[in-house]
PDB file of C-alpha atoms and ligand atoms in Angstrom:
ATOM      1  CA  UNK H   1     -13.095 -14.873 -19.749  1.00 45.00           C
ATOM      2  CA  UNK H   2     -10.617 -12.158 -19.570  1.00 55.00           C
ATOM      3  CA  UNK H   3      -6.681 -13.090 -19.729  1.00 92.00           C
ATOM      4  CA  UNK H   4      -6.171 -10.169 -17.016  1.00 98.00           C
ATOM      5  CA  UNK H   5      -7.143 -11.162 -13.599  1.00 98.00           C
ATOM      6  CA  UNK H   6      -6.644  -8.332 -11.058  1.00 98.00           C
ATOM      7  CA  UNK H   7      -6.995  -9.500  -7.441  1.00 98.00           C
ATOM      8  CA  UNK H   8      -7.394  -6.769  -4.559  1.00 98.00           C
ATOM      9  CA  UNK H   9      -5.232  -7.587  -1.506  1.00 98.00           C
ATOM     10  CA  UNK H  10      -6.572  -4.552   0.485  1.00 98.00           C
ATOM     11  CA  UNK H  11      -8.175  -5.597   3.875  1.00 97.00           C
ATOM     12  CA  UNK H  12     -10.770  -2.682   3.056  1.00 96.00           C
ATOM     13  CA  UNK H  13     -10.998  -3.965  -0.404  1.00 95.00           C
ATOM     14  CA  UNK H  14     -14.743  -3.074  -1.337  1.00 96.00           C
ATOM     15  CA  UNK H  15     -13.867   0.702  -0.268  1.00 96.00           C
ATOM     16  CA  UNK H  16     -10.301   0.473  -0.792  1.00 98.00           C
ATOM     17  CA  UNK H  17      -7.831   3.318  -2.873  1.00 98.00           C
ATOM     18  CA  UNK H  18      -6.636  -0.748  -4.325  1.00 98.00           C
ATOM     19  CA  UNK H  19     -10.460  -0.601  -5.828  1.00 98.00           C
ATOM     20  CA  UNK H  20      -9.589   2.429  -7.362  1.00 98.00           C
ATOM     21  CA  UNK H  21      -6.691   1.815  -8.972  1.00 98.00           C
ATOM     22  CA  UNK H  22      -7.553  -1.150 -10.289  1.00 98.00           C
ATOM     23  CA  UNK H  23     -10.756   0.028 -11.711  1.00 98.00           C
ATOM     24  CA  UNK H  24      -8.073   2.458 -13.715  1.00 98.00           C
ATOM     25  CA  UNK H  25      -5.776  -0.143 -14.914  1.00 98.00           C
ATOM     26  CA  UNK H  26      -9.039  -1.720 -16.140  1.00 98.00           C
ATOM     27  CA  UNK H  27     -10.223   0.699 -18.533  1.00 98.00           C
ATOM     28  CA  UNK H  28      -6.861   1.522 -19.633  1.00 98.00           C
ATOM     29  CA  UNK H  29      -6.576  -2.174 -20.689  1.00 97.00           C
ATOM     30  CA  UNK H  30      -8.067  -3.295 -24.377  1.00 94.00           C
ATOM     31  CA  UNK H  31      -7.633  -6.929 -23.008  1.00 95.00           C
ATOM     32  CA  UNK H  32     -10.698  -7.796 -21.541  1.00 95.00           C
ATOM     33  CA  UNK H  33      -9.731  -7.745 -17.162  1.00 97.00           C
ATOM     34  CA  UNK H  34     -11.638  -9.729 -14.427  1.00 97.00           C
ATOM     35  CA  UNK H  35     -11.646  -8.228 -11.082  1.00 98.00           C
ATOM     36  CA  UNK H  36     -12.046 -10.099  -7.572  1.00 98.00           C
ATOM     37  CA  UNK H  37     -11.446  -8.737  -3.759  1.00 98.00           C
ATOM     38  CA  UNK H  38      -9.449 -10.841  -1.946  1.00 98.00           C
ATOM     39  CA  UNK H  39     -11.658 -11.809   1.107  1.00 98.00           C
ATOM     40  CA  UNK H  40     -11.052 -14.704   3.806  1.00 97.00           C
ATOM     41  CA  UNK H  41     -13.986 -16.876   2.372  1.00 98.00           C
ATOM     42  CA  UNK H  42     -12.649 -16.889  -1.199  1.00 98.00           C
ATOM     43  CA  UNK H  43      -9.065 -18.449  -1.217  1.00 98.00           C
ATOM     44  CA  UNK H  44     -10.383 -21.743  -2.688  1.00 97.00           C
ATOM     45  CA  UNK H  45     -12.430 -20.197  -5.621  1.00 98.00           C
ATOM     46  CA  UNK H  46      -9.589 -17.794  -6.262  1.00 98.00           C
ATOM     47  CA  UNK H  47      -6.764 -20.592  -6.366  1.00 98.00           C
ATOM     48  CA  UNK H  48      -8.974 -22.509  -8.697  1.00 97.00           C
ATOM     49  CA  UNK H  49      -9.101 -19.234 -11.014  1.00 97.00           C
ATOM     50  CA  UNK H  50      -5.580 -18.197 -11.020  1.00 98.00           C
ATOM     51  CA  UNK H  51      -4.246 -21.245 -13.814  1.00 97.00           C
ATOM     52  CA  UNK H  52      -7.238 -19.599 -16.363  1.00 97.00           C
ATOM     53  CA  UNK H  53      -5.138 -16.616 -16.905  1.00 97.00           C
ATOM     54  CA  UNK H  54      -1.724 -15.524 -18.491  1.00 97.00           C
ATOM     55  CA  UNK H  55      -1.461 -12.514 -15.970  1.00 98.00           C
ATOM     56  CA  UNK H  56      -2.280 -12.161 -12.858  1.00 98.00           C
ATOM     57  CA  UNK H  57      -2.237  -8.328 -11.625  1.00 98.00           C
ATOM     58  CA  UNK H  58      -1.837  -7.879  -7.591  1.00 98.00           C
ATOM     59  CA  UNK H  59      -2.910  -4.695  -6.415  1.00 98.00           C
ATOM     60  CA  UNK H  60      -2.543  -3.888  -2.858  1.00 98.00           C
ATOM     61  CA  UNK H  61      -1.433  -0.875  -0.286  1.00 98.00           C
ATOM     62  CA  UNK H  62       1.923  -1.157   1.519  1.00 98.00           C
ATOM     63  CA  UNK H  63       1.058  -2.288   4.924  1.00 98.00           C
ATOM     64  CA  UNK H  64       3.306  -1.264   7.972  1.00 97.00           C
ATOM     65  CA  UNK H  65       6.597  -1.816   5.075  1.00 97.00           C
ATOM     66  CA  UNK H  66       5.231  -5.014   3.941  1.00 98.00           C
ATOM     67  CA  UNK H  67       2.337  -7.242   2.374  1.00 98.00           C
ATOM     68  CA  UNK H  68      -1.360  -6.424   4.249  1.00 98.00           C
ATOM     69  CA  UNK H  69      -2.296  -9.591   5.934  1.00 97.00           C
ATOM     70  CA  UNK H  70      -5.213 -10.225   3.789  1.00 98.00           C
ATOM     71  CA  UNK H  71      -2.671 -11.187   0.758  1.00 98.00           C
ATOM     72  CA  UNK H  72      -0.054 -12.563   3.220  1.00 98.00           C
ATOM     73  CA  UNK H  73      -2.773 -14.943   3.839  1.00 98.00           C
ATOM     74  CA  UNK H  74      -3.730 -15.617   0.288  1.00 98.00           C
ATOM     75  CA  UNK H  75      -0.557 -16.324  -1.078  1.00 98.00           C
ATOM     76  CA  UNK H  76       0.103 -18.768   1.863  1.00 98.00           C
ATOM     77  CA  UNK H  77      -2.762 -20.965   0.097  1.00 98.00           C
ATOM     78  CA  UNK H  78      -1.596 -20.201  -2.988  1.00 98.00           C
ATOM     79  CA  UNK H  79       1.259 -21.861  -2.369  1.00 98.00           C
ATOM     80  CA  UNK H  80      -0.528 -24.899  -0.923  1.00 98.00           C
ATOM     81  CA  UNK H  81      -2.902 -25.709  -4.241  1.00 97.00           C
ATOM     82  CA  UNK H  82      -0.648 -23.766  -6.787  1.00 97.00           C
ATOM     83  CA  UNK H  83      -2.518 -23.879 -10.527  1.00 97.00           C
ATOM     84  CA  UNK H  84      -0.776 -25.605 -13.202  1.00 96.00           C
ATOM     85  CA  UNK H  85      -0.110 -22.842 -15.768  1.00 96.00           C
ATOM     86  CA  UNK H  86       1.354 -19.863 -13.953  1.00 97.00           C
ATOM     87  CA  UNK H  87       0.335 -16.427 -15.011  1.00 98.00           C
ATOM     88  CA  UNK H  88       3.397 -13.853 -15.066  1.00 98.00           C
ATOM     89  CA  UNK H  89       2.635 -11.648 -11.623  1.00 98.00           C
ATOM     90  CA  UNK H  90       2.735  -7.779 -12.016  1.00 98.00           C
ATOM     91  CA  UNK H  91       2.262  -5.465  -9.132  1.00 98.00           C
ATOM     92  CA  UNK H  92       0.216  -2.379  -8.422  1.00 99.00           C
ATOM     93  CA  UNK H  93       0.929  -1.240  -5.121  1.00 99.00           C
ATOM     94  CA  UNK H  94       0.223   2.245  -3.176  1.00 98.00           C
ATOM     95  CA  UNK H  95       1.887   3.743  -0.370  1.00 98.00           C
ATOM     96  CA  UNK H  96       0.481   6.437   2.041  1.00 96.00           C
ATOM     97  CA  UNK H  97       3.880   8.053   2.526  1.00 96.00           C
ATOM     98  CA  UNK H  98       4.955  10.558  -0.159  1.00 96.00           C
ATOM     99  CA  UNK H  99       7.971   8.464  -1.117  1.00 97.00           C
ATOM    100  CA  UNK H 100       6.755   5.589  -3.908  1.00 98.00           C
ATOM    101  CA  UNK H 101      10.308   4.024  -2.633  1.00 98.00           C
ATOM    102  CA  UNK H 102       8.659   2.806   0.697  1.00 98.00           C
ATOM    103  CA  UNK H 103       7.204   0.327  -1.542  1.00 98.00           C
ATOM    104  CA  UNK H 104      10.633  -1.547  -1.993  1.00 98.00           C
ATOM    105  CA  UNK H 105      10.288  -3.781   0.036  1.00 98.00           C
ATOM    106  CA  UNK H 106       7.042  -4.806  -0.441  1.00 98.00           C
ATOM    107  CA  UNK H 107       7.450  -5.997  -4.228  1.00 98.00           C
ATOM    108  CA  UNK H 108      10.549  -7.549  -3.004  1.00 98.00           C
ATOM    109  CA  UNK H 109       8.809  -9.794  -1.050  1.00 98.00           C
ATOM    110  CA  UNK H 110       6.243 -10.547  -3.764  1.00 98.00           C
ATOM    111  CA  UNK H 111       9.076 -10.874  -6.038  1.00 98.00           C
ATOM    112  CA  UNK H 112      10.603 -13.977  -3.826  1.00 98.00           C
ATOM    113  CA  UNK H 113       6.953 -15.838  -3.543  1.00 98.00           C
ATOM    114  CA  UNK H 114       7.162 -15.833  -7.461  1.00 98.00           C
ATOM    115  CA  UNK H 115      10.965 -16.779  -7.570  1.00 98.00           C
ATOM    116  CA  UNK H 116       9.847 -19.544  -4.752  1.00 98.00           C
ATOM    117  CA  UNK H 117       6.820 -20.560  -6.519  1.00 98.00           C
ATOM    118  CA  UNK H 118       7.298 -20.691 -10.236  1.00 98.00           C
ATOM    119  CA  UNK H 119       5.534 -17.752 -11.481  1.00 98.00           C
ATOM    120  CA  UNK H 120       7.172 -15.260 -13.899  1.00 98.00           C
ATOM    121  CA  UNK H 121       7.597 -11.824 -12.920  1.00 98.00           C
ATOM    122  CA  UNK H 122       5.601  -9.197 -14.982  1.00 98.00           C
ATOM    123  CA  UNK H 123       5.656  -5.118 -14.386  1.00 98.00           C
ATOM    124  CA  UNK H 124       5.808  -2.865 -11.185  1.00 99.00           C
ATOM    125  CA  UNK H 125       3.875   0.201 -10.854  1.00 99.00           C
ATOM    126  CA  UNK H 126       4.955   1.883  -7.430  1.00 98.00           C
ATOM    127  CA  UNK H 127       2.525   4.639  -6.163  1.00 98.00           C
ATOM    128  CA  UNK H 128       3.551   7.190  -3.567  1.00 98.00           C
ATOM    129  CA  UNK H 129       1.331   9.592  -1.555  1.00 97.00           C
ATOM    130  CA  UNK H 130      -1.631   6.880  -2.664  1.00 98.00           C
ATOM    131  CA  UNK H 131      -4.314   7.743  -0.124  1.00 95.00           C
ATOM    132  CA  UNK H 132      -4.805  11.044  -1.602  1.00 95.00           C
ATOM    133  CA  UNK H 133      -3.471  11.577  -5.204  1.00 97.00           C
ATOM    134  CA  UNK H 134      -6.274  10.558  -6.626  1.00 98.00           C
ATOM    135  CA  UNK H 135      -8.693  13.510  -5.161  1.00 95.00           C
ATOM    136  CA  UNK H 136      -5.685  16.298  -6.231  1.00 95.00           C
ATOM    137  CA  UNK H 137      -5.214  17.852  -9.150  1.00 96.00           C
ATOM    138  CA  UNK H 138      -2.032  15.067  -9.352  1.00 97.00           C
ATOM    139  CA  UNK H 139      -4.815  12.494 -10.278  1.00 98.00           C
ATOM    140  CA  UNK H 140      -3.366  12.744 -13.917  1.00 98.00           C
ATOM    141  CA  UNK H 141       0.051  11.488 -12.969  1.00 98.00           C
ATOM    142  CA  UNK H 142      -1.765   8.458 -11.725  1.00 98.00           C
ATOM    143  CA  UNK H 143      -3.435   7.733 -14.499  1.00 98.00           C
ATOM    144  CA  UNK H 144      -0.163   8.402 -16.789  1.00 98.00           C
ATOM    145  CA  UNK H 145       1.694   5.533 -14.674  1.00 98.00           C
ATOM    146  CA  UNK H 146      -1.327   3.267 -14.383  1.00 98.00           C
ATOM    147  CA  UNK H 147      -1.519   3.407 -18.482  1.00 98.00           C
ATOM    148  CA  UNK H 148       1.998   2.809 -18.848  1.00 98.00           C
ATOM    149  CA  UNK H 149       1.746  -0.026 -16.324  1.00 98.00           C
ATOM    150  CA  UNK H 150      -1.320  -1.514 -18.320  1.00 98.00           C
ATOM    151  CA  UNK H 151       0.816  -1.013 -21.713  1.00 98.00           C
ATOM    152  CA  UNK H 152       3.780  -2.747 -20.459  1.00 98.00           C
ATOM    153  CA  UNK H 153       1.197  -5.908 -19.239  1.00 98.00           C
ATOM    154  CA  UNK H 154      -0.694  -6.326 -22.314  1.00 96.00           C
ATOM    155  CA  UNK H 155       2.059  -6.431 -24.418  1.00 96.00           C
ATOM    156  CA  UNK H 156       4.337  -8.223 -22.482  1.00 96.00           C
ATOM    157  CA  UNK H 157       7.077  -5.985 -22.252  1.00 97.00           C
ATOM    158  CA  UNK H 158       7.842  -5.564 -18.288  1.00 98.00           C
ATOM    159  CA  UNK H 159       9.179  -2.581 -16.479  1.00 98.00           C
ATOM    160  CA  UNK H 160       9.131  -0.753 -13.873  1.00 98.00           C
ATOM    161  CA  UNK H 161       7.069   2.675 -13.176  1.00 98.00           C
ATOM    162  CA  UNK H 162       6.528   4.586 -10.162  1.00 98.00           C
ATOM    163  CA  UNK H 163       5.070   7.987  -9.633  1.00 98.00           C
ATOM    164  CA  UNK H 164       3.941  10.313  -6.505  1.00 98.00           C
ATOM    165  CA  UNK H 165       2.546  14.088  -6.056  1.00 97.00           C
ATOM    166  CA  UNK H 166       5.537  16.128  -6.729  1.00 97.00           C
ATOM    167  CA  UNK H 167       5.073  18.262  -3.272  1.00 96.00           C
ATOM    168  CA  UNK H 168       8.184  19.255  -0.837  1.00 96.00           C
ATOM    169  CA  UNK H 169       8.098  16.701   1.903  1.00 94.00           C
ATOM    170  CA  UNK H 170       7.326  20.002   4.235  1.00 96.00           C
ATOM    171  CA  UNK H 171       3.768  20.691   2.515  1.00 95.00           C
ATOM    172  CA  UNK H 172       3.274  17.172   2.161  1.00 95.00           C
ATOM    173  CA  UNK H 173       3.305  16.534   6.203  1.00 94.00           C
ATOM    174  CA  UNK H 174       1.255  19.884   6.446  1.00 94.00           C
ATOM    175  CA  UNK H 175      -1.358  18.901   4.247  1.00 91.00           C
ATOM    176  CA  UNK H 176      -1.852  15.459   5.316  1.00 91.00           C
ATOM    177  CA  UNK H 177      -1.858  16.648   9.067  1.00 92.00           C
ATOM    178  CA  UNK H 178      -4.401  18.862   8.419  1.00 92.00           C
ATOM    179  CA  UNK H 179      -6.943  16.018   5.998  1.00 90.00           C
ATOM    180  CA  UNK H 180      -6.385  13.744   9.068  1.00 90.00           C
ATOM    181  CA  UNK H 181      -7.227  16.356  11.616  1.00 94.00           C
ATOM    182  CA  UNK H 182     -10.427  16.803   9.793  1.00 93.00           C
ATOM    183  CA  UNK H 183     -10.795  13.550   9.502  1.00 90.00           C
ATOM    184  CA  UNK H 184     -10.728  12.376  12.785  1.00 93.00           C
ATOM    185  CA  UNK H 185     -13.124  15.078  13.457  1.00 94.00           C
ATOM    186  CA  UNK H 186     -15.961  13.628  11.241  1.00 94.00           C
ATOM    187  CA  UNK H 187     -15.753  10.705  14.059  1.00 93.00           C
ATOM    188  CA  UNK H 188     -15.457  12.397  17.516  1.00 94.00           C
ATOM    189  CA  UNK H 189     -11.835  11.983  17.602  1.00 91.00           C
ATOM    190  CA  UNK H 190      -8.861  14.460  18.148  1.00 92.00           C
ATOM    191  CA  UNK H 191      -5.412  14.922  17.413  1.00 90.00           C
ATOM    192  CA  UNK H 192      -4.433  14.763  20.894  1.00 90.00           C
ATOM    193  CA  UNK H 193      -6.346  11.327  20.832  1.00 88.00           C
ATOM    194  CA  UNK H 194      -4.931  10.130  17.427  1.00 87.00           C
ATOM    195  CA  UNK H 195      -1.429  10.372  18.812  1.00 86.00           C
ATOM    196  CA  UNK H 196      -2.285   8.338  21.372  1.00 85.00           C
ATOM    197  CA  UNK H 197      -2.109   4.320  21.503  1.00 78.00           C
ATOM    198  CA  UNK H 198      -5.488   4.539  22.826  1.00 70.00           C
ATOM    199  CA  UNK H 199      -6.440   4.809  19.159  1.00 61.00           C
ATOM    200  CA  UNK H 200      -5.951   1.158  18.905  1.00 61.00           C
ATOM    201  CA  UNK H 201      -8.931   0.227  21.410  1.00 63.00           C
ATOM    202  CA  UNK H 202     -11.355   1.844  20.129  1.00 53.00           C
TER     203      UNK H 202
HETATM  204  C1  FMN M 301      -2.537  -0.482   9.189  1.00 92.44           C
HETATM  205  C2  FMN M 301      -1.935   0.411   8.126  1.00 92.44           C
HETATM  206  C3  FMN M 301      -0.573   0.381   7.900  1.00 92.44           C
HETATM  207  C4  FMN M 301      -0.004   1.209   6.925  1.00 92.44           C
HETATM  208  N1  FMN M 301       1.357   1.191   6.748  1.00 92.44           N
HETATM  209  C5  FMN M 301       1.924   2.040   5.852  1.00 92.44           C
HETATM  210  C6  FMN M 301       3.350   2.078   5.691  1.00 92.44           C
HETATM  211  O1  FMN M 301       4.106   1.346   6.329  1.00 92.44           O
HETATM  212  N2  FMN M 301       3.867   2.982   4.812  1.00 92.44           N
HETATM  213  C7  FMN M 301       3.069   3.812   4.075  1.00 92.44           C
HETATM  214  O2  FMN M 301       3.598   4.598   3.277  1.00 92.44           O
HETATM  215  N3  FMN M 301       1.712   3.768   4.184  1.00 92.44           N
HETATM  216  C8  FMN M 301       1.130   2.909   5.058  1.00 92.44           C
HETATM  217  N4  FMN M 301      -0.225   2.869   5.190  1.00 92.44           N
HETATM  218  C9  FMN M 301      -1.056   3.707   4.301  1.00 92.44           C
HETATM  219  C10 FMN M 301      -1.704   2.892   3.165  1.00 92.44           C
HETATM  220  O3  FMN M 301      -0.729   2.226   2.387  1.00 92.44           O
HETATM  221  C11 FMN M 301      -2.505   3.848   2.279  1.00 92.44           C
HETATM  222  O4  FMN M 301      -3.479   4.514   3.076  1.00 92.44           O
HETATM  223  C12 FMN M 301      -3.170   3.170   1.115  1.00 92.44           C
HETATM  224  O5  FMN M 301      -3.692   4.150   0.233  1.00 92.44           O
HETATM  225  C13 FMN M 301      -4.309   2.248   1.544  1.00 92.44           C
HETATM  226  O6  FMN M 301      -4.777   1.589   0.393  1.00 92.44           O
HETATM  227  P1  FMN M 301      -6.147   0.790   0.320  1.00 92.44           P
HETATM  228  O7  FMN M 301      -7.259   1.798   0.481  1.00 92.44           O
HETATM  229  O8  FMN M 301      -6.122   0.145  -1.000  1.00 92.44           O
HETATM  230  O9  FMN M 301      -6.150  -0.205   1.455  1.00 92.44           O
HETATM  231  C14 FMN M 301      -0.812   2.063   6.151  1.00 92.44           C
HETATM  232  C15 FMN M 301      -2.206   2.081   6.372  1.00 92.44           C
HETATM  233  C16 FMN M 301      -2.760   1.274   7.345  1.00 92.44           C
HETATM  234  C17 FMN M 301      -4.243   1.323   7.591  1.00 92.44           C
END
């Protein structure tokens, strides 16, 4: 068994940018990682895991400024059968947004289950502009942070690393505009409709 267990906190976790990433931090690491989506059926086994590890790697998107509900929901058991050796936590998170600050707030909140609960705190790796970098030519500065990250963990020496696509905020919005346009296309829907509430009934 590895000493790295990565958990996936995306609600789309089998087709998730989380996948992605983590699949990256895996073979960056020379520790030996275990992976596991975080799905509504699996709390128990997961909870039972956790204690088997020294570090425990979270990777998740920012949801609406905050945790998705899918690890919202995890932690709250977590809390309820907490192992009895803590792995340190580190943190792997991705934003949509250009800015890898929108993430703040996020860890933050991670950062107070672990004070809450016991756990140490490990490393940060904040990713901006995380629904796409990975299919630009920016996929490299990814990677770079995602190995540094991985360093940091398997040598126990924590930081803090962030990284984004380093694109004016203008061509940013004009670029993603247009992916999501063309998006929305591949499934019948328009721009018109996709600034719409009705978007939510569908
Ligand atoms: C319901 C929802 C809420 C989101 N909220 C934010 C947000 O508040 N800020 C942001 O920068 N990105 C936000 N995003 C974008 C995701 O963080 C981004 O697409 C990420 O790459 C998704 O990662 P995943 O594929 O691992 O789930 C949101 C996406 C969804 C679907």
């Amino acid at each position: 068994m590895g000493s790295i267990l990565i958990l996936n906190g995306s609600p789309r976790a089998p087709r998730s940018n989380s996948k992605r990433y983590a699949h990256l931090f895996s073979d960056s690491c020379k520790t030996p990682t275990d992976y596991c989506d975080i799905t509504k059926a699996n709390h128990q086994a997961l909870c039972a895991k956790v204690g088997a590890y020294s570090q425990l790697v979270f990777v998740f998107p920012l949801y609406v400024d905050g945790l998705p509900v899918t690890l919202l929901n995890f932690l709250k058991d977590l809390e309820k059968q907490p192992p009895q050796n803590k792995p340190t936590v580190s943190v792997l998170i991705n934003c949509g947004f250009l800015e890898y600050t929108q993430n703040d707030l996020a860890v933050e909140m991670l950062a107070l289950f672990c004070r809450q609960n016991g756990y140490p705190f490990g490393s940060v790796l904040k990713i901006g502009g995380g629904e796409a970098i990975l299919d630009t030519p920016f996929r490299f500065l990814a990677a770079r942070g995602i190995r540094s990250f991985a360093r940091s963990v398997e040598r126990a020496k924590y930081a803090a690393f962030h990284t984004t696509m380093p694109l004016t905020k203008s061509l940013f919005l004009k670029a993603s505009a247009r992916y999501w346009t063309e998006y929305g296309k591949k499934y019948g829907v328009s721009k018109e409709e996709m600034q719409t509430m009705k978007i939510e009934q569908g």
